[in-house]
PDB file of C-alpha atoms in Angstrom:
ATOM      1  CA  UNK A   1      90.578  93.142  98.297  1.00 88.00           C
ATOM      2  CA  UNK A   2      90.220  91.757  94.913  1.00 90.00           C
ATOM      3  CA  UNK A   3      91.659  88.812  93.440  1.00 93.00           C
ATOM      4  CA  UNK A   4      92.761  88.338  89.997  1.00 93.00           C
ATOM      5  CA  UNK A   5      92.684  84.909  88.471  1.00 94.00           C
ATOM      6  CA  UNK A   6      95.136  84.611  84.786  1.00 94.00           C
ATOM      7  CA  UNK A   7      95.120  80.925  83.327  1.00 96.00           C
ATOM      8  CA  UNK A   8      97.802  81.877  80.146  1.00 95.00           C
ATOM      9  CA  UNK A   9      98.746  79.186  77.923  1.00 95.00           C
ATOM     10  CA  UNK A  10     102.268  79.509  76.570  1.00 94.00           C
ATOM     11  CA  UNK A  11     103.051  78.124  73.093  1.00 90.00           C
ATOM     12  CA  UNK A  12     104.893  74.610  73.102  1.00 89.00           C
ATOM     13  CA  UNK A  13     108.244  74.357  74.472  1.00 90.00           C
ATOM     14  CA  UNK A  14     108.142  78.225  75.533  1.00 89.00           C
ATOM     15  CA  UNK A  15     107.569  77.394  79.174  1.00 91.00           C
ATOM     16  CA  UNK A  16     110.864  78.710  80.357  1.00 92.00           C
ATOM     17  CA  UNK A  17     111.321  81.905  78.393  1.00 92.00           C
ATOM     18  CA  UNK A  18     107.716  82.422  80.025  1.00 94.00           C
ATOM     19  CA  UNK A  19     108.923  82.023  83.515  1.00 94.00           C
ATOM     20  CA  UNK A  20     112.628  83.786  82.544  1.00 94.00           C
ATOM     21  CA  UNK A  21     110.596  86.748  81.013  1.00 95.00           C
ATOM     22  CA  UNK A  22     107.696  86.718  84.149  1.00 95.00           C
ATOM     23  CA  UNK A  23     110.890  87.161  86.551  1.00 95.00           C
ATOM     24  CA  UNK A  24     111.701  90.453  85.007  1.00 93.00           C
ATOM     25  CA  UNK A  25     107.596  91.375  84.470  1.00 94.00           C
ATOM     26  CA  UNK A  26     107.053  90.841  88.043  1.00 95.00           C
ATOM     27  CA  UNK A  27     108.850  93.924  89.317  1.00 94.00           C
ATOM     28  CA  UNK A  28     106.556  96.066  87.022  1.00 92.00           C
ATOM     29  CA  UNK A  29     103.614  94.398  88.693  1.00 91.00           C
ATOM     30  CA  UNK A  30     104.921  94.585  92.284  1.00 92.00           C
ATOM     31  CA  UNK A  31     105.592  98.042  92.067  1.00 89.00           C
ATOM     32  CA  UNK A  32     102.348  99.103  90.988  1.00 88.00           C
ATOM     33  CA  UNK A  33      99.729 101.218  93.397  1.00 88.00           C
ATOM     34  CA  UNK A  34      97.488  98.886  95.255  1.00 88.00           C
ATOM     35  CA  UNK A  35      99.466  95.827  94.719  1.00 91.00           C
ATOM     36  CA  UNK A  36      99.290  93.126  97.480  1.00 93.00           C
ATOM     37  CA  UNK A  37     101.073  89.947  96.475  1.00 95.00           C
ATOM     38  CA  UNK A  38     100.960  87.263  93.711  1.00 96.00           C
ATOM     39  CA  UNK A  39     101.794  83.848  92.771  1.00 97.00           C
ATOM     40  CA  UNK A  40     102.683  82.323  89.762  1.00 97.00           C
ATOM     41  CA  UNK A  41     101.934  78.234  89.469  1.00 97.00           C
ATOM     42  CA  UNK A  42     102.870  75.544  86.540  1.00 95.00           C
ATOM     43  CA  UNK A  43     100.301  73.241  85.461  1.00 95.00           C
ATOM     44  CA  UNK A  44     100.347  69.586  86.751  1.00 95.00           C
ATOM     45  CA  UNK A  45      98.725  67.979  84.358  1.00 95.00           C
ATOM     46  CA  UNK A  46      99.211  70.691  81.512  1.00 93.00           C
ATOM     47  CA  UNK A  47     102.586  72.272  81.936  1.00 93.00           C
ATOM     48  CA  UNK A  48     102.343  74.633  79.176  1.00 93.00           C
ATOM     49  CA  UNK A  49      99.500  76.489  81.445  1.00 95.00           C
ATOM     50  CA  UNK A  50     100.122  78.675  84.398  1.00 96.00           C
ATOM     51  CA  UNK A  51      98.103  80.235  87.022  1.00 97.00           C
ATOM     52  CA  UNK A  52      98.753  83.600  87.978  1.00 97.00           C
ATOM     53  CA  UNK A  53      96.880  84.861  90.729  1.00 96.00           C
ATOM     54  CA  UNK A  54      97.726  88.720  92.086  1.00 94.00           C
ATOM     55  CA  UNK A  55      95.793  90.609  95.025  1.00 94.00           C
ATOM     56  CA  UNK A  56      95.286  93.928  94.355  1.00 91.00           C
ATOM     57  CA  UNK A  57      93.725  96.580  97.109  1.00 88.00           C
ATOM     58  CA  UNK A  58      90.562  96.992  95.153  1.00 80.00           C
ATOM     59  CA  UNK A  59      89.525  97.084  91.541  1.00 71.00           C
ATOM     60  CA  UNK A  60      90.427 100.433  91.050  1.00 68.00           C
ATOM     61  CA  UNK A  61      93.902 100.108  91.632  1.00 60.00           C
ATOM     62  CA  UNK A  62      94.095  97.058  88.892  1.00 61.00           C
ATOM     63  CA  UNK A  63      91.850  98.539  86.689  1.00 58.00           C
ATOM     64  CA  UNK A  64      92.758 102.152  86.309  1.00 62.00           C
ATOM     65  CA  UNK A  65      96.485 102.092  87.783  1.00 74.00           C
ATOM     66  CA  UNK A  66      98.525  99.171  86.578  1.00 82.00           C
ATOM     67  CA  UNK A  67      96.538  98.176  83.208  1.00 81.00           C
ATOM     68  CA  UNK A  68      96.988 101.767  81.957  1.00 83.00           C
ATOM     69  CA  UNK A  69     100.409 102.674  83.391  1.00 86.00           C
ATOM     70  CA  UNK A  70     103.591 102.391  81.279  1.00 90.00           C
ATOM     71  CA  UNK A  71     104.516  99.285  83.559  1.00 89.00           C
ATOM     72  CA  UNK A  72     101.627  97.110  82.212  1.00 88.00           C
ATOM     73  CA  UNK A  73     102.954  98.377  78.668  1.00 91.00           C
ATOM     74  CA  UNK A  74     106.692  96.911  79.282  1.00 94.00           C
ATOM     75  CA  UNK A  75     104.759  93.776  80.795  1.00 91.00           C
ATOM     76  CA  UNK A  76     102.863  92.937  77.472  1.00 90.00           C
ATOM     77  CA  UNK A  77     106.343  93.673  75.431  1.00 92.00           C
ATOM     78  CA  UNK A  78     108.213  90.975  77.872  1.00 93.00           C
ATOM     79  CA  UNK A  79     105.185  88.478  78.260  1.00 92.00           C
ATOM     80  CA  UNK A  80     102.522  88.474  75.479  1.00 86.00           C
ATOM     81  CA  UNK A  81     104.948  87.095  72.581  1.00 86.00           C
ATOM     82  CA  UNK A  82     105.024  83.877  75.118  1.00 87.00           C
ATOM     83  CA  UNK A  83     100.927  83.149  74.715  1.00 87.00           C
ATOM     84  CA  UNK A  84      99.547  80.543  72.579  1.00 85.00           C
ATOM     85  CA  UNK A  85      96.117  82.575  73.178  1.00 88.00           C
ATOM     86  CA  UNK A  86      95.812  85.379  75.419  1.00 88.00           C
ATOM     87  CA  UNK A  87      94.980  84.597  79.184  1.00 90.00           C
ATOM     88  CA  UNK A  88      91.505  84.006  80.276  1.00 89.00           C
ATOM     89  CA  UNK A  89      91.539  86.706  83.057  1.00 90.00           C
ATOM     90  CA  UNK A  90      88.620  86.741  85.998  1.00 92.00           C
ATOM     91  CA  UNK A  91      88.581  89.007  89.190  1.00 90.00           C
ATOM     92  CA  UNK A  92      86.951  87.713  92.524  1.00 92.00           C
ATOM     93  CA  UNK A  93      85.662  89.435  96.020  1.00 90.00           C
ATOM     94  CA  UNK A  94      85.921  88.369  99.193  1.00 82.00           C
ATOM     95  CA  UNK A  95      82.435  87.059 100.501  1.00 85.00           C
ATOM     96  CA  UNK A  96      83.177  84.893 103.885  1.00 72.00           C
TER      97      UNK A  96
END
């Protein structure tokens, strides 16, 4: 399994037409190949940043499925317009 880490700042005051527009993104990314499960979390201490973690089967199925696909097109269209600067995206294996 791989895990993908997104920290994505959203411009000031654009929080909720983030998490309104992420509501209607999600179903893209939940019905993509290899897609296990993700969360989405609000800063604490910096609201304007969230965490978006997803699972994915393997990097494969991220990689060459969903960031290719039509789906991860329509997710940029409803999502990217909401970044102050695009997400700093990481991907992490399981070692223990």
């Amino acid at each position: 399994m791989i895990v993908e880490h997104a920290l994505i700042p959203v411009g000031p005051g654009e929080e909720a037409d983030f998490e309104r527009a992420f509501a209607a993104a999600r179903k893209l990314i939940e019905s993509s190949p290899g897609f296990l499960g993700l969360t989405l979390s609000r800063g604490v201490e910096t609201p304007r940043t969230h965490l978006l973690i997803v699972q994915w089967e393997n990097s494969r199925m991220r990689g060459a499925g969903f960031t290719i696909s039509p789906a991860f097109r329509e997710w940029s269209a409803l999502l990217h317009d909401s970044y102050q600067q695009f997400p700093v995206v990481e991907h992490f294996s399981f070692i223990a």
